[in-house]
mmCIF file of C-alpha atoms in Angstrom:
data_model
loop_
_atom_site.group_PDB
_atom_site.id
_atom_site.type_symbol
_atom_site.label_atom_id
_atom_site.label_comp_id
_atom_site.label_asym_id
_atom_site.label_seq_id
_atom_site.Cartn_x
_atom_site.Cartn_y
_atom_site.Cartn_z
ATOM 1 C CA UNK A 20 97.479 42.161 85.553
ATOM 2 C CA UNK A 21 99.517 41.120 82.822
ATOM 3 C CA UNK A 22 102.987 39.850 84.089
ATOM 4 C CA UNK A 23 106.688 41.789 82.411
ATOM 5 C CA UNK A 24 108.817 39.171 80.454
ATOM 6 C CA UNK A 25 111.605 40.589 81.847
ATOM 7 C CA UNK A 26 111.644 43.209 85.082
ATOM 8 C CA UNK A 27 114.958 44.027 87.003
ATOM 9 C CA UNK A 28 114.860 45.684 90.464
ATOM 10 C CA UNK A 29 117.720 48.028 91.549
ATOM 11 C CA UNK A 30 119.403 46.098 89.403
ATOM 12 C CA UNK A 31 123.476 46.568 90.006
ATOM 13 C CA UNK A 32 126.556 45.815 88.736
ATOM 14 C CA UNK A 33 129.959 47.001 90.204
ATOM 15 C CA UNK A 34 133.274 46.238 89.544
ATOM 16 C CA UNK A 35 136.849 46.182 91.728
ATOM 17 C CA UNK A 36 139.389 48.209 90.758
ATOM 18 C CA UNK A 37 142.916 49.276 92.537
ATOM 19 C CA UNK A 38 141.100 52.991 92.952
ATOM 20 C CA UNK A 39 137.489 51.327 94.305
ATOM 21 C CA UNK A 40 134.467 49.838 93.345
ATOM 22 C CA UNK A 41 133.308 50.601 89.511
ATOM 23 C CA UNK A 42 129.218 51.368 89.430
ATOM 24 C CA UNK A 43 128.568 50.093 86.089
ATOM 25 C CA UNK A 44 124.698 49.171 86.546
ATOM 26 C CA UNK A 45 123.633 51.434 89.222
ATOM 27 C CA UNK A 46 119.719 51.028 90.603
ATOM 28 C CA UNK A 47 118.330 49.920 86.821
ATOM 29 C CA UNK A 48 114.856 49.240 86.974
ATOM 30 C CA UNK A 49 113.145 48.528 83.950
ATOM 31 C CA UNK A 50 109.448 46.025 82.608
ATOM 32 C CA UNK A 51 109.535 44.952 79.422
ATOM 33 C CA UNK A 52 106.781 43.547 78.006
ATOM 34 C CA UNK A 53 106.081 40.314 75.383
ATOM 35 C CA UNK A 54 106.832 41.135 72.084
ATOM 36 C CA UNK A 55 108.123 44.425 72.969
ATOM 37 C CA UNK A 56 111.538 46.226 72.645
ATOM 38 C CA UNK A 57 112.918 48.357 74.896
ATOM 39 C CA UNK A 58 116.184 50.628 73.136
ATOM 40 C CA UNK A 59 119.042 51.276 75.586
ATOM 41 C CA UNK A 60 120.843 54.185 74.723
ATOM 42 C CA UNK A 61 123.560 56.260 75.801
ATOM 43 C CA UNK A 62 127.515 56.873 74.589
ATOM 44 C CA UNK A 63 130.094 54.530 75.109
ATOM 45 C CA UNK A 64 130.991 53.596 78.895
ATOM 46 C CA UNK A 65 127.518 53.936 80.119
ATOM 47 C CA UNK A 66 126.503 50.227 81.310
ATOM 48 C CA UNK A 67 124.212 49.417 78.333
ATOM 49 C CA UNK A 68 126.116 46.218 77.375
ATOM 50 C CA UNK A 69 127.617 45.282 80.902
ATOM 51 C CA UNK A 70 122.927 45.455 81.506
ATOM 52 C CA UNK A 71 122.473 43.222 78.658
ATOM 53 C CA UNK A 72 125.116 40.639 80.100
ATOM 54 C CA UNK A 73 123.609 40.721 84.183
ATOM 55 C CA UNK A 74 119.946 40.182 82.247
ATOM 56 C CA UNK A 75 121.068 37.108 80.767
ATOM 57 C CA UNK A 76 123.651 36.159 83.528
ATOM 58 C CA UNK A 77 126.576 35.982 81.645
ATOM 59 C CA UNK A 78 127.851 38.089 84.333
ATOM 60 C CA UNK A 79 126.712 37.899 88.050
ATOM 61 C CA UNK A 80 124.929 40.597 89.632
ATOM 62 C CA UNK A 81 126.272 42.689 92.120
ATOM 63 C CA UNK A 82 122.780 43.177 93.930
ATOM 64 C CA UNK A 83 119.105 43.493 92.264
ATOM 65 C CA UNK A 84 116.622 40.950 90.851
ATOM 66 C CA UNK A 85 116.196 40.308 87.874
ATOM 67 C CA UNK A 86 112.640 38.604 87.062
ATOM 68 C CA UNK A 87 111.704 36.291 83.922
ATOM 69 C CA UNK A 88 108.215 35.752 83.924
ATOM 70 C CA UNK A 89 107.569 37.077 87.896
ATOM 71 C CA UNK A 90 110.638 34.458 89.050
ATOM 72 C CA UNK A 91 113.914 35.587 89.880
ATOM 73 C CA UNK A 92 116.463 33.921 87.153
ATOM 74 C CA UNK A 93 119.564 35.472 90.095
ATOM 75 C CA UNK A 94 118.314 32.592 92.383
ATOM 76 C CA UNK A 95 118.378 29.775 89.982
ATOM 77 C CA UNK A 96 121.093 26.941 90.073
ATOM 78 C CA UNK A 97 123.352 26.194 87.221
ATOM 79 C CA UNK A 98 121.007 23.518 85.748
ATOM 80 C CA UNK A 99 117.980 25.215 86.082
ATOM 81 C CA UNK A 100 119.868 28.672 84.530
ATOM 82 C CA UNK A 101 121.033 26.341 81.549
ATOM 83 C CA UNK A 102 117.596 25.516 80.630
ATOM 84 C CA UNK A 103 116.367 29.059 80.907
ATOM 85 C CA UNK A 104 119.678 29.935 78.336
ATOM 86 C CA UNK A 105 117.468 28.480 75.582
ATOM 87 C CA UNK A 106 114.859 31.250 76.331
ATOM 88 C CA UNK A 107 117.187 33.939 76.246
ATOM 89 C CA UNK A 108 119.852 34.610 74.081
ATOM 90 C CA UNK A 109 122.438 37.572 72.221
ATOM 91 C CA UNK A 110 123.665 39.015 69.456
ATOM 92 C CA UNK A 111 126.872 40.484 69.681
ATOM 93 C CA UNK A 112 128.210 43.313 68.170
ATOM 94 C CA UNK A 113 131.229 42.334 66.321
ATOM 95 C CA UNK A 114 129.884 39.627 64.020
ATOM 96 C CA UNK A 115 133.797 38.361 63.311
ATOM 97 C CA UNK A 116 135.169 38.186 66.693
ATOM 98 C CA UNK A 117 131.929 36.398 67.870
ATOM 99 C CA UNK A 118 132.437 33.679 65.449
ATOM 100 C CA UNK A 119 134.796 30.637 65.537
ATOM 101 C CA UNK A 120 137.014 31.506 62.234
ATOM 102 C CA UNK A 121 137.754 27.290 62.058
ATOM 103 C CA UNK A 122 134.124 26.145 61.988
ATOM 104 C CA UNK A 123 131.753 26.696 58.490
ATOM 105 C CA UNK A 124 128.307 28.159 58.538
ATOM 106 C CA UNK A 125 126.330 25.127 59.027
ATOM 107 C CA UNK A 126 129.051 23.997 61.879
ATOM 108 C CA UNK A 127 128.503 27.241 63.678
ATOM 109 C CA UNK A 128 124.678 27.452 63.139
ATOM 110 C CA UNK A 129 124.303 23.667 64.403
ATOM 111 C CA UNK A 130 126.339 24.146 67.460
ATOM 112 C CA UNK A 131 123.744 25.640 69.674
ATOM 113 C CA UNK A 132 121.283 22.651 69.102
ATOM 114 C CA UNK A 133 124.027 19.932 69.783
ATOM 115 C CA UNK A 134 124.332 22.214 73.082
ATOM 116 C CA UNK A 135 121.150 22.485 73.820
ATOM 117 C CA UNK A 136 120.173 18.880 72.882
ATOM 118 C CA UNK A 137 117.768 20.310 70.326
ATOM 119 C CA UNK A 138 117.696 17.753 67.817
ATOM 120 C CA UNK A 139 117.509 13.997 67.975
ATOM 121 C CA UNK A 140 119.816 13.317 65.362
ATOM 122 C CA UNK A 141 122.159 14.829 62.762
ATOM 123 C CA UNK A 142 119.362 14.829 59.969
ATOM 124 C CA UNK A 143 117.208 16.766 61.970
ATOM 125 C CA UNK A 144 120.386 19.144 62.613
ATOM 126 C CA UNK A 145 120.788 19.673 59.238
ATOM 127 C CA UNK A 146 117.137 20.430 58.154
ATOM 128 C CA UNK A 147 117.099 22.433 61.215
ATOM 129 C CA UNK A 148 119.949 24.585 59.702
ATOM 130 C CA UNK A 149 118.568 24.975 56.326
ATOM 131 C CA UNK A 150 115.264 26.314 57.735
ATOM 132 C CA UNK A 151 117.261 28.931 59.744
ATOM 133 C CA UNK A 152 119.799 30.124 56.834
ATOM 134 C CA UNK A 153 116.872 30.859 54.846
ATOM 135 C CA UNK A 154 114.792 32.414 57.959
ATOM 136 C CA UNK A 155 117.455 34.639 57.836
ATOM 137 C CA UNK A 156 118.411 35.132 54.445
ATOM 138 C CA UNK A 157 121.975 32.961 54.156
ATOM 139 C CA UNK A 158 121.556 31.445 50.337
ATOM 140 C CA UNK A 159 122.499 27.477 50.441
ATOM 141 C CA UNK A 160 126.046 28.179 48.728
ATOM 142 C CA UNK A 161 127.178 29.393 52.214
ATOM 143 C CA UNK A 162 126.697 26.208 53.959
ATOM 144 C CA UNK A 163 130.554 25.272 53.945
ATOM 145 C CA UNK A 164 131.765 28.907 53.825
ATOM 146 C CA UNK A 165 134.177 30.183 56.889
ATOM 147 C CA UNK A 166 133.070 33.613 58.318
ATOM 148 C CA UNK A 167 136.219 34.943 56.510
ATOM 149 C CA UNK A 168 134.883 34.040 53.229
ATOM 150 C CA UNK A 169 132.184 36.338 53.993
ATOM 151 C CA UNK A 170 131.224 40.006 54.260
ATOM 152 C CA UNK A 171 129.863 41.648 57.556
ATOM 153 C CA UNK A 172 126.238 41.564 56.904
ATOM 154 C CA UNK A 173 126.613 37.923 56.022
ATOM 155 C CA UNK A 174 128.450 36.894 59.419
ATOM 156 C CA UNK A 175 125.716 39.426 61.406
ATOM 157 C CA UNK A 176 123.026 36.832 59.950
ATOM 158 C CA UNK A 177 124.765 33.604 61.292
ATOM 159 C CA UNK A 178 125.454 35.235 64.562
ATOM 160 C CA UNK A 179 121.495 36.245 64.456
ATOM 161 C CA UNK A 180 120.535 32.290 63.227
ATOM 162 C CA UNK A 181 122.736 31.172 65.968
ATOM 163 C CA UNK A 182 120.170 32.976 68.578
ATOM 164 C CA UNK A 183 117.178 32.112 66.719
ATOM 165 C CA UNK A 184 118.444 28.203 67.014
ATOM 166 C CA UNK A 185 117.143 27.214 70.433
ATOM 167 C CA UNK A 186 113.675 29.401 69.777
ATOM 168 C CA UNK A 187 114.180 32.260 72.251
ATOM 169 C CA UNK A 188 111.359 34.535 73.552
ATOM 170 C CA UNK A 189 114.056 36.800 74.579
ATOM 171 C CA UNK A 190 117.183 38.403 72.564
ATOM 172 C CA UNK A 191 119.588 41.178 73.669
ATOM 173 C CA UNK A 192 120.803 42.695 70.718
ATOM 174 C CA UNK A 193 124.195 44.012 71.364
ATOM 175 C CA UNK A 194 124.478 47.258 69.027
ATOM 176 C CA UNK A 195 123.927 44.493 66.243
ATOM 177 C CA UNK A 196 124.447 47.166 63.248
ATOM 178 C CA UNK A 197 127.520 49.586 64.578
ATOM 179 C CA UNK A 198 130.132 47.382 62.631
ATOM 180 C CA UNK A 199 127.937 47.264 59.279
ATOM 181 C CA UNK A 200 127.558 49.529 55.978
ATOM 182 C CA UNK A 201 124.251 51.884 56.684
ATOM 183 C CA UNK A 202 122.995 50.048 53.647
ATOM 184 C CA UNK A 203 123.524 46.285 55.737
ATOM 185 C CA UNK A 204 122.520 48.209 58.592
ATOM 186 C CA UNK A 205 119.086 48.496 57.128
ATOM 187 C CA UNK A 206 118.781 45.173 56.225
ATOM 188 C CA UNK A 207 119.775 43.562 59.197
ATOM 189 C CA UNK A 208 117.365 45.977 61.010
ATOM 190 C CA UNK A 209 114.927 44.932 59.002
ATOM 191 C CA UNK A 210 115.510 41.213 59.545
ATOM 192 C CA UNK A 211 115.299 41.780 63.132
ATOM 193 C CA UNK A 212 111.799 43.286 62.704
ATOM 194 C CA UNK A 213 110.396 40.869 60.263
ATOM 195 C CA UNK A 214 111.398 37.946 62.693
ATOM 196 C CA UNK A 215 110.146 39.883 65.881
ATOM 197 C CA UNK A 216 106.333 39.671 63.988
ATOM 198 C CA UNK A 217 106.636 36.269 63.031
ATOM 199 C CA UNK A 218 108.055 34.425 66.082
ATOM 200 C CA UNK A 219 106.424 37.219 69.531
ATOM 201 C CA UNK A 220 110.327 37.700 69.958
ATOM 202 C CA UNK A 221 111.090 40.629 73.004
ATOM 203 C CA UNK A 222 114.228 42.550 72.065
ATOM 204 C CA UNK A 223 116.457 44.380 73.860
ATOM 205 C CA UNK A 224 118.242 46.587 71.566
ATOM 206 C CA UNK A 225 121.470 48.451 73.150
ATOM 207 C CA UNK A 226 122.776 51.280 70.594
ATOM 208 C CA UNK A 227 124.261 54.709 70.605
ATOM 209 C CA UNK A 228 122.337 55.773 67.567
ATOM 210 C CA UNK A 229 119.206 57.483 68.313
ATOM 211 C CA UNK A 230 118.137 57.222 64.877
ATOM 212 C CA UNK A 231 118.425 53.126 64.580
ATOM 213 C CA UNK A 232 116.410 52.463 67.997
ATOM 214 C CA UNK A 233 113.669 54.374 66.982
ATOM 215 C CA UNK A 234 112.999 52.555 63.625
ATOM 216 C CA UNK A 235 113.211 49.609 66.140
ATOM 217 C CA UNK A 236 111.994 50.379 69.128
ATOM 218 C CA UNK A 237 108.487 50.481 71.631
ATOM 219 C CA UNK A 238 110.395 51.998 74.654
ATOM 220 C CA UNK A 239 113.391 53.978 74.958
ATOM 221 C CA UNK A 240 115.753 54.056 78.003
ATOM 222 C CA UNK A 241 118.220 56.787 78.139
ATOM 223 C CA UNK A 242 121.584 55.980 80.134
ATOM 224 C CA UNK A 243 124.087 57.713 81.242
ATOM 225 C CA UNK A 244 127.266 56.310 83.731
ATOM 226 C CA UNK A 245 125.262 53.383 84.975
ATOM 227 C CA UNK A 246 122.005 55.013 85.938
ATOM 228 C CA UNK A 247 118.721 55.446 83.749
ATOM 229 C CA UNK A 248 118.267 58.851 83.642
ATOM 230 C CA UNK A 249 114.805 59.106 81.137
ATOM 231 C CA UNK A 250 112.523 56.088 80.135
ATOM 232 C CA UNK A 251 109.416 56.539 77.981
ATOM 233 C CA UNK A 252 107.681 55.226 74.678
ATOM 234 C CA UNK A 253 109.430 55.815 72.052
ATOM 235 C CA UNK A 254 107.439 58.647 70.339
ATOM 236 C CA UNK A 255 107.202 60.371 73.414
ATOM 237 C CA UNK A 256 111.035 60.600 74.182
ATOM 238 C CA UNK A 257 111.508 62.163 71.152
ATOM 239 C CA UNK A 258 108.417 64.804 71.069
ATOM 240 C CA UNK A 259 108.986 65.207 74.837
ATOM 241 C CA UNK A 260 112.023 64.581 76.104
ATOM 242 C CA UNK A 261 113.057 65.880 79.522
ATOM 243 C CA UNK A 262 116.592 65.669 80.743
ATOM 244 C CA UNK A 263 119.229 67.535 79.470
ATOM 245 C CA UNK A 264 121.470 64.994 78.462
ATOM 246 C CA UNK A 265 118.810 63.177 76.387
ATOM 247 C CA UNK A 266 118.065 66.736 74.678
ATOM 248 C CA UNK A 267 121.765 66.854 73.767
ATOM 249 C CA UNK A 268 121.845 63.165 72.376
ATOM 250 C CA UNK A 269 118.673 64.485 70.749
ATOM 251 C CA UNK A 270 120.267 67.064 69.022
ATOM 252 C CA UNK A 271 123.429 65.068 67.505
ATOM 253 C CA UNK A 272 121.035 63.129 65.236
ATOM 254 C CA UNK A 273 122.195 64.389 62.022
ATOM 255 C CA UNK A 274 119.557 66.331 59.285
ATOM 256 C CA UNK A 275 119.967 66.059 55.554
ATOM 257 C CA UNK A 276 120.173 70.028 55.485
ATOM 258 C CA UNK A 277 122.816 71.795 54.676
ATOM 259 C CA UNK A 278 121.528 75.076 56.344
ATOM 260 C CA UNK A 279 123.184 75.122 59.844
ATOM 261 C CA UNK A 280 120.209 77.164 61.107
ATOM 262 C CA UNK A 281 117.848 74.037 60.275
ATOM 263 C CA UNK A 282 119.375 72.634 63.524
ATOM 264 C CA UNK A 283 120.619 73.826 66.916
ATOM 265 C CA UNK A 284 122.906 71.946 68.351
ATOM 266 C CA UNK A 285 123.351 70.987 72.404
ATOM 267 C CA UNK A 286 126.903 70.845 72.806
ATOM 268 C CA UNK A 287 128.002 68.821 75.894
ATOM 269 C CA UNK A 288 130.965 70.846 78.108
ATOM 270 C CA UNK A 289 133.154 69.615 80.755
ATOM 271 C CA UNK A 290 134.672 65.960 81.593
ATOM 272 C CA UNK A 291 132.441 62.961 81.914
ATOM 273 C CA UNK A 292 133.365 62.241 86.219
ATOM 274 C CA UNK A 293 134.232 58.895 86.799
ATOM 275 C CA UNK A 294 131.950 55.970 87.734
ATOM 276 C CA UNK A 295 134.519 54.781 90.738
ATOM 277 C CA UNK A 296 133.056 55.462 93.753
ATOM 278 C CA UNK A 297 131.030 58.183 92.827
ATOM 279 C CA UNK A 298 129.383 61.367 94.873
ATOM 280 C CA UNK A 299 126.109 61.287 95.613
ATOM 281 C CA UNK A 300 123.977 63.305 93.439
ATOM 282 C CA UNK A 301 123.171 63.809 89.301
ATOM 283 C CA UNK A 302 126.057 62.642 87.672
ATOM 284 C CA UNK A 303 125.204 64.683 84.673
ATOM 285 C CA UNK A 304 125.538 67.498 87.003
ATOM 286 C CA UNK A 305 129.066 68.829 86.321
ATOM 287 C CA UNK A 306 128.221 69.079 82.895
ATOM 288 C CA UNK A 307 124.755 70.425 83.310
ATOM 289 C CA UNK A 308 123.532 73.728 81.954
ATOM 290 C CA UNK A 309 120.846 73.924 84.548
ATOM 291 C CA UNK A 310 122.928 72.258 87.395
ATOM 292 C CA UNK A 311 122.034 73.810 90.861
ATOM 293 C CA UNK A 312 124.533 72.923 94.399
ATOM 294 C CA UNK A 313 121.296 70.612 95.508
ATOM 295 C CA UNK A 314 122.015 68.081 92.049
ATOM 296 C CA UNK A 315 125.112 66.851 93.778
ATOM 297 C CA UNK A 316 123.414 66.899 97.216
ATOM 298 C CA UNK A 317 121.552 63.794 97.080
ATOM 299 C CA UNK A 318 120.711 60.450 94.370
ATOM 300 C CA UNK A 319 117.552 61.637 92.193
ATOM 301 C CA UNK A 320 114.953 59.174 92.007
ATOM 302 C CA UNK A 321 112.945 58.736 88.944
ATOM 303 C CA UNK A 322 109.606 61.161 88.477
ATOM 304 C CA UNK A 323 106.886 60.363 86.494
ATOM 305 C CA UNK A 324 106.334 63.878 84.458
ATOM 306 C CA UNK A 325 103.844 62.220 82.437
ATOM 307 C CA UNK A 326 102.108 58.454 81.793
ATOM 308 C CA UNK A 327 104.967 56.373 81.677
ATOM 309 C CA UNK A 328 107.530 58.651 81.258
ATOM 310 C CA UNK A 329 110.064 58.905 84.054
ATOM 311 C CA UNK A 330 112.925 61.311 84.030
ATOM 312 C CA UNK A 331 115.603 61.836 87.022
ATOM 313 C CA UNK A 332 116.209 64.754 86.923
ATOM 314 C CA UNK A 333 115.281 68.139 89.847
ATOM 315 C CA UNK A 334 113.562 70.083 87.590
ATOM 316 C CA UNK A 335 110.673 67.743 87.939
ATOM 317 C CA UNK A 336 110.340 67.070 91.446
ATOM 318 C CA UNK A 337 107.437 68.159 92.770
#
């Protein structure tokens, strides 16, 4: 049996706060194969990015395992976690705030392998950056350019040579396109792609648009305040999707019609409850349009509907 990449086990993350403890990963349980990409997706406030950051342990785990390979990377000490940083790595989203405005290009390219200890000396440093500004499409001329000097789609591709420096297997991809024309969007998408082919990479892709992580993605994850509430390929999600809240995040994507009968739309109601302490139960349940008193009476496991696609959700128990 082949062996996940990456698997997490009731995965969780919580946070303190003066009012209690903040469930931002809740019971996240995901396998992610080589070479594959799984899409996280969900609004803003869900846990998709606070799950990127436990995966890669750039913040601790509350409880959970998360596995690399069949070993759990929770119980590894810090020099034995440093050497596993080289095989897992991030993009973030803002590609200014993620860069050091007082270094150039090539300074902030090279960094990771003086880190790392990638390269003997500076000459290999420097060859070493010129093979990854063209991997990634930076033209020469930018080598002593600040990130100022340069546009967004420009300063997405350093922050995306930066994490292809120290030859990851695996890159979280922190809504990589939000901050970027559609046009760049494309192109860094694109990019992403191209290298995933070339170099085996495994993404993880966190995004709140539907229609970027399925040009991207294998498998889709739906989230919604810290829990996975639907996980399936991606095809399948969208001919088949199950929960209500995925069929109203569904039916946001936008059509080029300009016949509002060409689409439907799902409109949410009610306030999104908070993730301190909750309830037991859905917590899509107060804004459910099929909500019944037994949602909120107990947690909802996952139920496989169909092959490999789970949905929480009571509609499906059997």
């Amino acid at each position: 049996m082949t062996v996940p990449l990456i698997e997490t086990r009731n995965l969780k993350k919580y946070f303190n706060t003066p009012r209690g403890l903040l469930h931002a990963v809740d019971n996240i349980n995901i396998k992610i194969m080589r070479g594959e990409t799984l899409g996280l997706v969900g609004e803003s406030g869900c846990g998709k990015s606070t799950l990127g950051r436990v995966l890669l342990r750039l913040i601790s785990a509350t409880d959970g395992e998360v596995l690399y390979n069949g070993e759990n990377i929770l119980e590894y000490k810090k020099q034995r976690m440093n050497e596993m940083r080289k095989k897992m790595q991030i993009i973030f989203q803002d590609p200014y705030s993620s860069l050091n405005p007082r270094m150039s290009v090539a300074s902030l390219i090279e960094e990771p392998l003086k880190v790392c200890g990638i390269c003997a000396n500076a000459k290999e440093r420097n060859e070493r950056v010129d093979y990854l500004m063209r991997t990634v499409g930076l033209a020469q001329r930018f080598k002593n350019s600040y990130p100022h000097e340069l546009d967004g789609g420009r300063r997405q591709r350093i922050g995306v040579a930066r994490a292809l420096s120290v030859e990851p297997e695996l890159i979280v991809c922190d809504e990589p396109v939000s901050a970027l024309d559609v046009s760049i969007q494309a192109q860094i998408l694109n990019l992403l792609m191209d290298l995933q082919e070339d170099k085996g990479l495994t993404y993880i892709f966190i995004t709140h648009d539907l229609s970027v992580v399925k040009h991207i993605s294998t498998h889709i994850m739906v989230m919604y305040l810290g829990q996975g509430i639907e996980y399936a390929e991606k095809n399948e999600l969208f001919a088949n999707y199950k929960h209500p809240y995925t069929e109203a995040l569904l039916s946001a994507i936008p059509l080029p019609s300009i016949r509002p009968e060409d689409r439907l739309r799902n409109i949410i109601a009610g306030e999104v409850t908070s993730p301190i302490n909750p309830k037991p139960g859905c917590r899509f349940a107060p804004r459910c349009p099929y909500a019944k008193p037994e949602c909120q009476a107990e947690d909802i496991p996952y139920v496989e509907v169909s092959p490999n696609h789970f949905v929480a959700c009571l509609r499906y128990r059997k």
